[in-house]
Amino acid sequence: MFLSRRTAPRLSVGEAYSRTRGDRPGAVLLDVREAPEWSAGHAPGAVHVALTALVAGAPLPQAAQELPLVVICRSGRRSQRAAQLLVERGAEAVDVEGGMNAWASAGYPVVDERGNSGRIA
């Protein structure tokens, strides 16, 4: 018997930006990096829950339960794992190739925990 596993698709950083920005975004940007990484710099409007918490069974934050999820981390490895985990749990989730490194390289905004200019840690 062959069992197929649904795999989470991947988006370019440009596709991720267009899906999660604007007055009526079609998806939530979910950052799965650890808290110190998030505090140093993240995309404005993103929602945070660490991959380690998701793996341990933590629920998604309320803001991430309303729309499809675009999952991001620093380089794309953890977000790929997180998106796959979320798809297996029945969520609509895709991951961002290149992660926050690609986001910042594309010139998209990065803020710290206070809303000031942030950095990718």
N, CA, C and O atoms as a GROMACS GRO file, in nm:
protein
  484
    1MET      N    1   0.084  -0.118   0.000
    1MET     CA    2   0.000   0.000   0.000
    1MET      C    3   0.089   0.124   0.000
    1MET      O    4   0.185   0.132   0.076
    2PHE      N    5   0.055   0.220  -0.084
    2PHE     CA    6   0.131   0.345  -0.095
    2PHE      C    7   0.056   0.455  -0.021
    2PHE      O    8  -0.060   0.481  -0.050
    3LEU      N    9   0.123   0.518   0.073
    3LEU     CA   10   0.065   0.629   0.148
    3LEU      C   11   0.130   0.757   0.098
    3LEU      O   12   0.252   0.770   0.102
    4SER      N   13   0.050   0.850   0.054
    4SER     CA   14   0.108   0.978   0.010
    4SER      C   15   0.102   1.078   0.124
    4SER      O   16   0.008   1.081   0.203
    5ARG      N   17   0.204   1.158   0.131
    5ARG     CA   18   0.210   1.266   0.229
    5ARG      C   19   0.194   1.396   0.156
    5ARG      O   20   0.264   1.422   0.058
    6ARG      N   21   0.103   1.478   0.202
    6ARG     CA   22   0.090   1.610   0.143
    6ARG      C   23   0.211   1.693   0.184
    6ARG      O   24   0.246   1.699   0.302
    7THR      N   25   0.272   1.755   0.088
    7THR     CA   26   0.386   1.840   0.121
    7THR      C   27   0.347   1.985   0.102
    7THR      O   28   0.269   2.020   0.013
    8ALA      N   29   0.402   2.068   0.185
    8ALA     CA   30   0.373   2.211   0.179
    8ALA      C   31   0.449   2.273   0.062
    8ALA      O   32   0.569   2.250   0.048
    9PRO      N   33   0.381   2.350  -0.022
    9PRO     CA   34   0.451   2.418  -0.130
    9PRO      C   35   0.540   2.531  -0.077
    9PRO      O   36   0.528   2.572   0.038
   10ARG      N   37   0.628   2.579  -0.163
   10ARG     CA   38   0.718   2.688  -0.127
   10ARG      C   39   0.687   2.810  -0.212
   10ARG      O   40   0.648   2.799  -0.329
   11LEU      N   41   0.704   2.927  -0.153
   11LEU     CA   42   0.684   3.054  -0.222
   11LEU      C   43   0.815   3.130  -0.230
   11LEU      O   44   0.904   3.115  -0.146
   12SER      N   45   0.826   3.213  -0.332
   12SER     CA   46   0.937   3.308  -0.336
   12SER      C   47   0.907   3.417  -0.234
   12SER      O   48   0.793   3.431  -0.189
   13VAL      N   49   1.006   3.493  -0.197
   13VAL     CA   50   0.986   3.601  -0.101
   13VAL      C   51   0.892   3.707  -0.158
   13VAL      O   52   0.814   3.767  -0.084
   14GLY      N   53   0.899   3.730  -0.288
   14GLY     CA   54   0.808   3.826  -0.350
   14GLY      C   55   0.662   3.782  -0.342
   14GLY      O   56   0.574   3.863  -0.315
   15GLU      N   57   0.637   3.653  -0.366
   15GLU     CA   58   0.502   3.599  -0.353
   15GLU      C   59   0.454   3.608  -0.208
   15GLU      O   60   0.339   3.642  -0.181
   16ALA      N   61   0.544   3.577  -0.114
   16ALA     CA   62   0.509   3.586   0.028
   16ALA      C   63   0.472   3.729   0.066
   16ALA      O   64   0.373   3.751   0.136
   17TYR      N   65   0.550   3.824   0.019
   17TYR     CA   66   0.523   3.964   0.049
   17TYR      C   67   0.386   4.004  -0.004
   17TYR      O   68   0.307   4.066   0.068
   18SER      N   69   0.357   3.970  -0.128
   18SER     CA   70   0.230   4.013  -0.188
   18SER      C   71   0.110   3.944  -0.123
   18SER      O   72   0.002   4.003  -0.119
   19ARG      N   73   0.125   3.824  -0.074
   19ARG     CA   74   0.013   3.754  -0.009
   19ARG      C   75  -0.016   3.803   0.133
   19ARG      O   76  -0.128   3.788   0.182
   20THR      N   77   0.084   3.862   0.198
   20THR     CA   78   0.068   3.895   0.340
   20THR      C   79   0.064   4.045   0.370
   20THR      O   80   0.056   4.083   0.487
   21ARG      N   81   0.069   4.131   0.271
   21ARG     CA   82   0.074   4.276   0.293
   21ARG      C   83  -0.056   4.341   0.247
   21ARG      O   84  -0.140   4.278   0.184
   22GLY      N   85  -0.069   4.466   0.279
   22GLY     CA   86  -0.182   4.546   0.232
   22GLY      C   87  -0.294   4.553   0.333
   22GLY      O   88  -0.286   4.497   0.443
   23ASP      N   89  -0.400   4.623   0.296
   23ASP     CA   90  -0.514   4.643   0.384
   23ASP      C   91  -0.592   4.515   0.411
   23ASP      O   92  -0.647   4.497   0.520
   24ARG      N   93  -0.597   4.426   0.313
   24ARG     CA   94  -0.672   4.301   0.326
   24ARG      C   95  -0.585   4.185   0.280
   24ARG      O   96  -0.609   4.129   0.173
   25PRO      N   97  -0.484   4.148   0.359
   25PRO     CA   98  -0.396   4.040   0.315
   25PRO      C   99  -0.472   3.907   0.305
   25PRO      O  100  -0.567   3.883   0.379
   26GLY      N  101  -0.429   3.823   0.212
   26GLY     CA  102  -0.492   3.693   0.193
   26GLY      C  103  -0.432   3.584   0.278
   26GLY      O  104  -0.481   3.471   0.276
   27ALA      N  105  -0.326   3.616   0.353
   27ALA     CA  106  -0.258   3.516   0.436
   27ALA      C  107  -0.188   3.585   0.552
   27ALA      O  108  -0.164   3.705   0.550
   28VAL      N  109  -0.155   3.506   0.653
   28VAL     CA  110  -0.081   3.552   0.770
   28VAL      C  111   0.064   3.508   0.756
   28VAL      O  112   0.091   3.392   0.726
   29LEU      N  113   0.158   3.600   0.778
   29LEU     CA  114   0.300   3.565   0.781
   29LEU      C  115   0.332   3.512   0.921
   29LEU      O  116   0.324   3.587   1.018
   30LEU      N  117   0.368   3.385   0.930
   30LEU     CA  118   0.396   3.319   1.057
   30LEU      C  119   0.545   3.295   1.069
   30LEU      O  120   0.601   3.216   0.993
   31ASP      N  121   0.610   3.362   1.162
   31ASP     CA  122   0.754   3.351   1.185
   31ASP      C  123   0.778   3.244   1.290
   31ASP      O  124   0.726   3.253   1.401
   32VAL      N  125   0.858   3.142   1.256
   32VAL     CA  126   0.879   3.028   1.346
   32VAL      C  127   1.020   3.025   1.407
   32VAL      O  128   1.065   2.921   1.455
   33ARG      N  129   1.088   3.139   1.405
   33ARG     CA  130   1.221   3.146   1.468
   33ARG      C  131   1.206   3.155   1.619
   33ARG      O  132   1.097   3.176   1.670
   34GLU      N  133   1.316   3.138   1.688
   34GLU     CA  134   1.316   3.147   1.834
   34GLU      C  135   1.300   3.294   1.878
   34GLU      O  136   1.325   3.385   1.800
   35ALA      N  137   1.259   3.314   2.001
   35ALA     CA  138   1.226   3.447   2.053
   35ALA      C  139   1.339   3.550   2.035
   35ALA      O  140   1.311   3.662   1.994
   36PRO      N  141   1.466   3.517   2.064
   36PRO     CA  142   1.571   3.619   2.044
   36PRO      C  143   1.585   3.662   1.898
   36PRO      O  144   1.613   3.779   1.869
   37GLU      N  145   1.567   3.568   1.805
   37GLU     CA  146   1.574   3.601   1.663
   37GLU      C  147   1.458   3.694   1.624
   37GLU      O  148   1.477   3.792   1.553
   38TRP      N  149   1.339   3.660   1.673
   38TRP     CA  150   1.219   3.741   1.647
   38TRP      C  151   1.238   3.882   1.702
   38TRP      O  152   1.208   3.980   1.633
   39SER      N  153   1.288   3.893   1.824
   39SER     CA  154   1.306   4.024   1.888
   39SER      C  155   1.404   4.112   1.811
   39SER      O  156   1.386   4.233   1.803
   40ALA      N  157   1.509   4.051   1.756
   40ALA     CA  158   1.611   4.128   1.683
   40ALA      C  159   1.556   4.185   1.553
   40ALA      O  160   1.593   4.296   1.514
   41GLY      N  161   1.469   4.110   1.485
   41GLY     CA  162   1.416   4.159   1.360
   41GLY      C  163   1.318   4.065   1.295
   41GLY      O  164   1.346   3.946   1.278
   42HIS      N  165   1.202   4.118   1.258
   42HIS     CA  166   1.098   4.038   1.192
   42HIS      C  167   1.020   4.130   1.097
   42HIS      O  168   1.035   4.252   1.100
   43ALA      N  169   0.939   4.069   1.015
   43ALA     CA  170   0.856   4.147   0.923
   43ALA      C  171   0.744   4.215   1.000
   43ALA      O  172   0.681   4.152   1.085
   44PRO      N  173   0.717   4.342   0.973
   44PRO     CA  174   0.604   4.409   1.040
   44PRO      C  175   0.474   4.334   1.012
   44PRO      O  176   0.447   4.293   0.899
   45GLY      N  177   0.394   4.317   1.116
   45GLY     CA  178   0.266   4.249   1.102
   45GLY      C  179   0.272   4.098   1.109
   45GLY      O  180   0.168   4.031   1.108
   46ALA      N  181   0.393   4.042   1.115
   46ALA     CA  182   0.406   3.896   1.126
   46ALA      C  183   0.358   3.849   1.263
   46ALA      O  184   0.354   3.926   1.358
   47VAL      N  185   0.322   3.723   1.270
   47VAL     CA  186   0.281   3.658   1.394
   47VAL      C  187   0.392   3.560   1.431
   47VAL      O  188   0.452   3.500   1.342
   48HIS      N  189   0.418   3.543   1.560
   48HIS     CA  190   0.530   3.459   1.603
   48HIS      C  191   0.487   3.339   1.686
   48HIS      O  192   0.405   3.351   1.778
   49VAL      N  193   0.540   3.224   1.653
   49VAL     CA  194   0.540   3.104   1.737
   49VAL      C  195   0.660   3.022   1.692
   49VAL      O  196   0.672   2.989   1.574
   50ALA      N  197   0.747   2.988   1.786
   50ALA     CA  198   0.870   2.915   1.753
   50ALA      C  199   0.838   2.774   1.706
   50ALA      O  200   0.743   2.711   1.753
   51LEU      N  201   0.919   2.724   1.612
   51LEU     CA  202   0.904   2.587   1.565
   51LEU      C  203   0.910   2.489   1.681
   51LEU      O  204   0.834   2.392   1.684
   52THR      N  205   1.000   2.514   1.778
   52THR     CA  206   1.010   2.423   1.892
   52THR      C  207   0.878   2.414   1.966
   52THR      O  208   0.841   2.306   2.015
   53ALA      N  209   0.806   2.524   1.976
   53ALA     CA  210   0.675   2.523   2.043
   53ALA      C  211   0.573   2.446   1.959
   53ALA      O  212   0.493   2.370   2.014
   54LEU      N  213   0.574   2.466   1.828
   54LEU     CA  214   0.482   2.392   1.741
   54LEU      C  215   0.505   2.242   1.751
   54LEU      O  216   0.410   2.164   1.760
   55VAL      N  217   0.631   2.203   1.748
   55VAL     CA  218   0.665   2.061   1.758
   55VAL      C  219   0.616   2.004   1.891
   55VAL      O  220   0.574   1.888   1.898
   56ALA      N  221   0.622   2.085   1.996
   56ALA     CA  222   0.578   2.041   2.129
   56ALA      C  223   0.425   2.042   2.142
   56ALA      O  224   0.372   2.004   2.246
   57GLY      N  225   0.355   2.086   2.037
   57GLY     CA  226   0.209   2.082   2.039
   57GLY      C  227   0.140   2.213   2.070
   57GLY      O  228   0.019   2.215   2.090
   58ALA      N  229   0.215   2.323   2.075
   58ALA     CA  230   0.153   2.453   2.104
   58ALA      C  231   0.053   2.489   1.995
   58ALA      O  232   0.075   2.459   1.878
   59PRO      N  233  -0.057   2.553   2.033
   59PRO     CA  234  -0.153   2.597   1.933
   59PRO      C  235  -0.101   2.720   1.860
   59PRO      O  236  -0.010   2.788   1.906
   60LEU      N  237  -0.160   2.746   1.747
   60LEU     CA  238  -0.128   2.869   1.675
   60LEU      C  239  -0.185   2.988   1.749
   60LEU      O  240  -0.291   2.976   1.811
   61PRO      N  241  -0.118   3.103   1.744
   61PRO     CA  242  -0.177   3.224   1.800
   61PRO      C  243  -0.310   3.254   1.729
   61PRO      O  244  -0.328   3.217   1.613
   62GLN      N  245  -0.400   3.321   1.798
   62GLN     CA  246  -0.533   3.350   1.743
   62GLN      C  247  -0.525   3.418   1.606
   62GLN      O  248  -0.600   3.383   1.515
   63ALA      N  249  -0.434   3.513   1.590
   63ALA     CA  250  -0.422   3.586   1.464
   63ALA      C  251  -0.380   3.497   1.348
   63ALA      O  252  -0.400   3.533   1.232
   64ALA      N  253  -0.324   3.382   1.377
   64ALA     CA  254  -0.280   3.288   1.272
   64ALA      C  255  -0.385   3.181   1.244
   64ALA      O  256  -0.359   3.089   1.166
   65GLN      N  257  -0.501   3.192   1.305
   65GLN     CA  258  -0.604   3.091   1.286
   65GLN      C  259  -0.711   3.134   1.187
   65GLN      O  260  -0.802   3.056   1.158
   66GLU      N  261  -0.703   3.255   1.136
   66GLU     CA  262  -0.810   3.310   1.052
   66GLU      C  263  -0.786   3.295   0.903
   66GLU      O  264  -0.882   3.285   0.826
   67LEU      N  265  -0.661   3.292   0.860
   67LEU     CA  266  -0.626   3.293   0.718
   67LEU      C  267  -0.523   3.184   0.688
   67LEU      O  268  -0.466   3.125   0.780
   68PRO      N  269  -0.498   3.157   0.559
   68PRO     CA  270  -0.388   3.066   0.524
   68PRO      C  271  -0.256   3.120   0.582
   68PRO      O  272  -0.243   3.239   0.609
   69LEU      N  273  -0.161   3.030   0.598
   69LEU     CA  274  -0.033   3.065   0.661
   69LEU      C  275   0.080   3.066   0.560
   69LEU      O  276   0.093   2.975   0.478
   70VAL      N  277   0.162   3.170   0.567
   70VAL     CA  278   0.288   3.179   0.494
   70VAL      C  279   0.395   3.174   0.602
   70VAL      O  280   0.410   3.269   0.679
   71VAL      N  281   0.469   3.065   0.607
   71VAL     CA  282   0.560   3.037   0.718
   71VAL      C  283   0.702   3.078   0.680
   71VAL      O  284   0.750   3.047   0.571
   72ILE      N  285   0.770   3.150   0.773
   72ILE     CA  286   0.903   3.201   0.745
   72ILE      C  287   0.994   3.178   0.865
   72ILE      O  288   0.949   3.179   0.980
   73CYS      N  289   1.124   3.158   0.838
   73CYS     CA  290   1.226   3.151   0.943
   73CYS      C  291   1.346   3.232   0.893
   73CYS      O  292   1.328   3.325   0.814
   74ARG      N  293   1.465   3.202   0.936
   74ARG     CA  294   1.582   3.279   0.892
   74ARG      C  295   1.622   3.244   0.749
   74ARG      O  296   1.641   3.334   0.667
   75SER      N  297   1.635   3.113   0.717
   75SER     CA  298   1.685   3.074   0.585
   75SER      C  299   1.591   2.985   0.505
   75SER      O  300   1.612   2.966   0.386
   76GLY      N  301   1.489   2.931   0.568
   76GLY     CA  302   1.395   2.846   0.497
   76GLY      C  303   1.389   2.702   0.543
   76GLY      O  304   1.298   2.629   0.503
   77ARG      N  305   1.480   2.659   0.625
   77ARG     CA  306   1.479   2.519   0.672
   77ARG      C  307   1.371   2.493   0.776
   77ARG      O  308   1.289   2.402   0.761
   78ARG      N  309   1.371   2.574   0.882
   78ARG     CA  310   1.271   2.553   0.988
   78ARG      C  311   1.131   2.581   0.937
   78ARG      O  312   1.036   2.513   0.976
   79SER      N  313   1.117   2.680   0.852
   79SER     CA  314   0.983   2.711   0.801
   79SER      C  315   0.931   2.599   0.713
   79SER      O  316   0.811   2.572   0.712
   80GLN      N  317   1.019   2.533   0.640
   80GLN     CA  318   0.976   2.420   0.557
   80GLN      C  319   0.924   2.308   0.648
   80GLN      O  320   0.821   2.247   0.620
   81ARG      N  321   0.996   2.281   0.755
   81ARG     CA  322   0.952   2.179   0.851
   81ARG      C  323   0.820   2.219   0.918
   81ARG      O  324   0.730   2.137   0.933
   82ALA      N  325   0.810   2.346   0.959
   82ALA     CA  326   0.689   2.394   1.025
   82ALA      C  327   0.569   2.389   0.932
   82ALA      O  328   0.461   2.347   0.973
   83ALA      N  329   0.587   2.432   0.808
   83ALA     CA  330   0.477   2.428   0.712
   83ALA      C  331   0.429   2.286   0.690
   83ALA      O  332   0.309   2.260   0.684
   84GLN      N  333   0.522   2.193   0.679
   84GLN     CA  334   0.485   2.052   0.662
   84GLN      C  335   0.406   2.002   0.783
   84GLN      O  336   0.304   1.935   0.768
   85LEU      N  337   0.452   2.034   0.902
   85LEU     CA  338   0.382   1.996   1.025
   85LEU      C  339   0.240   2.054   1.026
   85LEU      O  340   0.145   1.984   1.061
   86LEU      N  341   0.227   2.179   0.989
   86LEU     CA  342   0.096   2.244   0.988
   86LEU      C  343   0.004   2.184   0.883
   86LEU      O  344  -0.116   2.167   0.909
   87VAL      N  345   0.057   2.150   0.766
   87VAL     CA  346  -0.022   2.084   0.663
   87VAL      C  347  -0.071   1.949   0.714
   87VAL      O  348  -0.187   1.912   0.692
   88GLU      N  349   0.016   1.876   0.780
   88GLU     CA  350  -0.023   1.746   0.836
   88GLU      C  351  -0.131   1.760   0.942
   88GLU      O  352  -0.209   1.667   0.964
   89ARG      N  353  -0.137   1.875   1.007
   89ARG     CA  354  -0.241   1.902   1.107
   89ARG      C  355  -0.368   1.961   1.044
   89ARG      O  356  -0.463   1.992   1.115
   90GLY      N  357  -0.368   1.976   0.913
   90GLY     CA  358  -0.487   2.022   0.844
   90GLY      C  359  -0.491   2.170   0.810
   90GLY      O  360  -0.590   2.218   0.756
   91ALA      N  361  -0.384   2.243   0.839
   91ALA     CA  362  -0.379   2.387   0.807
   91ALA      C  363  -0.342   2.408   0.662
   91ALA      O  364  -0.280   2.321   0.599
   92GLU      N  365  -0.378   2.522   0.609
   92GLU     CA  366  -0.333   2.563   0.477
   92GLU      C  367  -0.205   2.644   0.499
   92GLU      O  368  -0.210   2.757   0.548
   93ALA      N  369  -0.090   2.586   0.463
   93ALA     CA  370   0.038   2.650   0.492
   93ALA      C  371   0.137   2.630   0.378
   93ALA      O  372   0.143   2.524   0.316
   94VAL      N  373   0.213   2.735   0.352
   94VAL     CA  374   0.323   2.732   0.256
   94VAL      C  375   0.444   2.793   0.324
   94VAL      O  376   0.432   2.866   0.422
   95ASP      N  377   0.561   2.762   0.271
   95ASP     CA  378   0.680   2.818   0.334
   95ASP      C  379   0.754   2.907   0.235
   95ASP      O  380   0.735   2.898   0.114
   96VAL      N  381   0.839   2.995   0.290
   96VAL     CA  382   0.909   3.096   0.211
   96VAL      C  383   1.053   3.052   0.186
   96VAL      O  384   1.131   3.036   0.279
   97GLU      N  385   1.086   3.034   0.058
   97GLU     CA  386   1.223   3.000   0.022
   97GLU      C  387   1.316   3.115   0.057
   97GLU      O  388   1.290   3.230   0.023
   98GLY      N  389   1.425   3.083   0.125
   98GLY     CA  390   1.523   3.185   0.160
   98GLY      C  391   1.495   3.259   0.289
   98GLY      O  392   1.583   3.327   0.341
   99GLY      N  393   1.373   3.247   0.342
   99GLY     CA  394   1.338   3.302   0.472
   99GLY      C  395   1.360   3.451   0.487
   99GLY      O  396   1.356   3.527   0.389
  100MET      N  397   1.383   3.492   0.611
  100MET     CA  398   1.402   3.634   0.642
  100MET      C  399   1.530   3.690   0.579
  100MET      O  400   1.539   3.810   0.553
  101ASN      N  401   1.629   3.604   0.554
  101ASN     CA  402   1.748   3.652   0.483
  101ASN      C  403   1.708   3.704   0.345
  101ASN      O  404   1.752   3.811   0.304
  102ALA      N  405   1.626   3.628   0.273
  102ALA     CA  406   1.580   3.669   0.140
  102ALA      C  407   1.486   3.790   0.151
  102ALA      O  408   1.490   3.879   0.067
  103TRP      N  409   1.403   3.792   0.256
  103TRP     CA  410   1.310   3.904   0.279
  103TRP      C  411   1.390   4.035   0.290
  103TRP      O  412   1.361   4.132   0.221
  104ALA      N  413   1.490   4.034   0.377
  104ALA     CA  414   1.571   4.155   0.398
  104ALA      C  415   1.651   4.190   0.272
  104ALA      O  416   1.664   4.307   0.237
  105SER      N  417   1.706   4.089   0.205
  105SER     CA  418   1.784   4.114   0.082
  105SER      C  419   1.698   4.175  -0.028
  105SER      O  420   1.748   4.250  -0.111
  106ALA      N  421   1.569   4.142  -0.028
  106ALA     CA  422   1.477   4.198  -0.128
  106ALA      C  423   1.438   4.342  -0.094
  106ALA      O  424   1.370   4.408  -0.173
  107GLY      N  425   1.481   4.391   0.022
  107GLY     CA  426   1.452   4.528   0.062
  107GLY      C  427   1.320   4.545   0.136
  107GLY      O  428   1.275   4.658   0.155
  108TYR      N  429   1.258   4.435   0.177
  108TYR     CA  430   1.134   4.444   0.252
  108TYR      C  431   1.165   4.482   0.396
  108TYR      O  432   1.273   4.452   0.446
  109PRO      N  433   1.072   4.547   0.464
  109PRO     CA  434   1.100   4.600   0.598
  109PRO      C  435   1.123   4.493   0.703
  109PRO      O  436   1.063   4.385   0.700
  110VAL      N  437   1.212   4.525   0.796
  110VAL     CA  438   1.243   4.441   0.912
  110VAL      C  439   1.244   4.533   1.033
  110VAL      O  440   1.312   4.635   1.034
  111VAL      N  441   1.167   4.496   1.137
  111VAL     CA  442   1.160   4.576   1.259
  111VAL      C  443   1.198   4.491   1.379
  111VAL      O  444   1.185   4.369   1.378
  112ASP      N  445   1.244   4.558   1.485
  112ASP     CA  446   1.274   4.487   1.608
  112ASP      C  447   1.150   4.484   1.697
  112ASP      O  448   1.043   4.527   1.654
  113GLU      N  449   1.164   4.435   1.819
  113GLU     CA  450   1.049   4.421   1.909
  113GLU      C  451   0.985   4.555   1.946
  113GLU      O  452   0.870   4.558   1.990
  114ARG      N  453   1.059   4.664   1.929
  114ARG     CA  454   1.006   4.798   1.959
  114ARG      C  455   0.952   4.872   1.838
  114ARG      O  456   0.904   4.985   1.849
  115GLY      N  457   0.962   4.807   1.721
  115GLY     CA  458   0.915   4.870   1.599
  115GLY      C  459   1.020   4.953   1.527
  115GLY      O  460   0.992   5.015   1.425
  116ASN      N  461   1.144   4.953   1.581
  116ASN     CA  462   1.254   5.023   1.515
  116ASN      C  463   1.313   4.934   1.407
  116ASN      O  464   1.277   4.817   1.395
  117SER      N  465   1.403   4.989   1.329
  117SER     CA  466   1.472   4.911   1.227
  117SER      C  467   1.539   4.790   1.292
  117SER      O  468   1.614   4.804   1.388
  118GLY      N  469   1.511   4.671   1.240
  118GLY     CA  470   1.566   4.549   1.297
  118GLY      C  471   1.671   4.485   1.211
  118GLY      O  472   1.706   4.536   1.104
  119ARG      N  473   1.722   4.374   1.258
  119ARG     CA  474   1.824   4.299   1.185
  119ARG      C  475   1.791   4.150   1.194
  119ARG      O  476   1.722   4.106   1.286
  120ILE      N  477   1.840   4.075   1.098
  120ILE     CA  478   1.817   3.931   1.097
  120ILE      C  479   1.928   3.865   1.178
  120ILE      O  480   2.046   3.876   1.144
  121ALA      N  481   1.889   3.796   1.285
  121ALA     CA  482   1.986   3.731   1.373
  121ALA      C  483   1.983   3.581   1.351
  121ALA      O  484   2.058   3.508   1.416
   0.00000   0.00000   0.00000
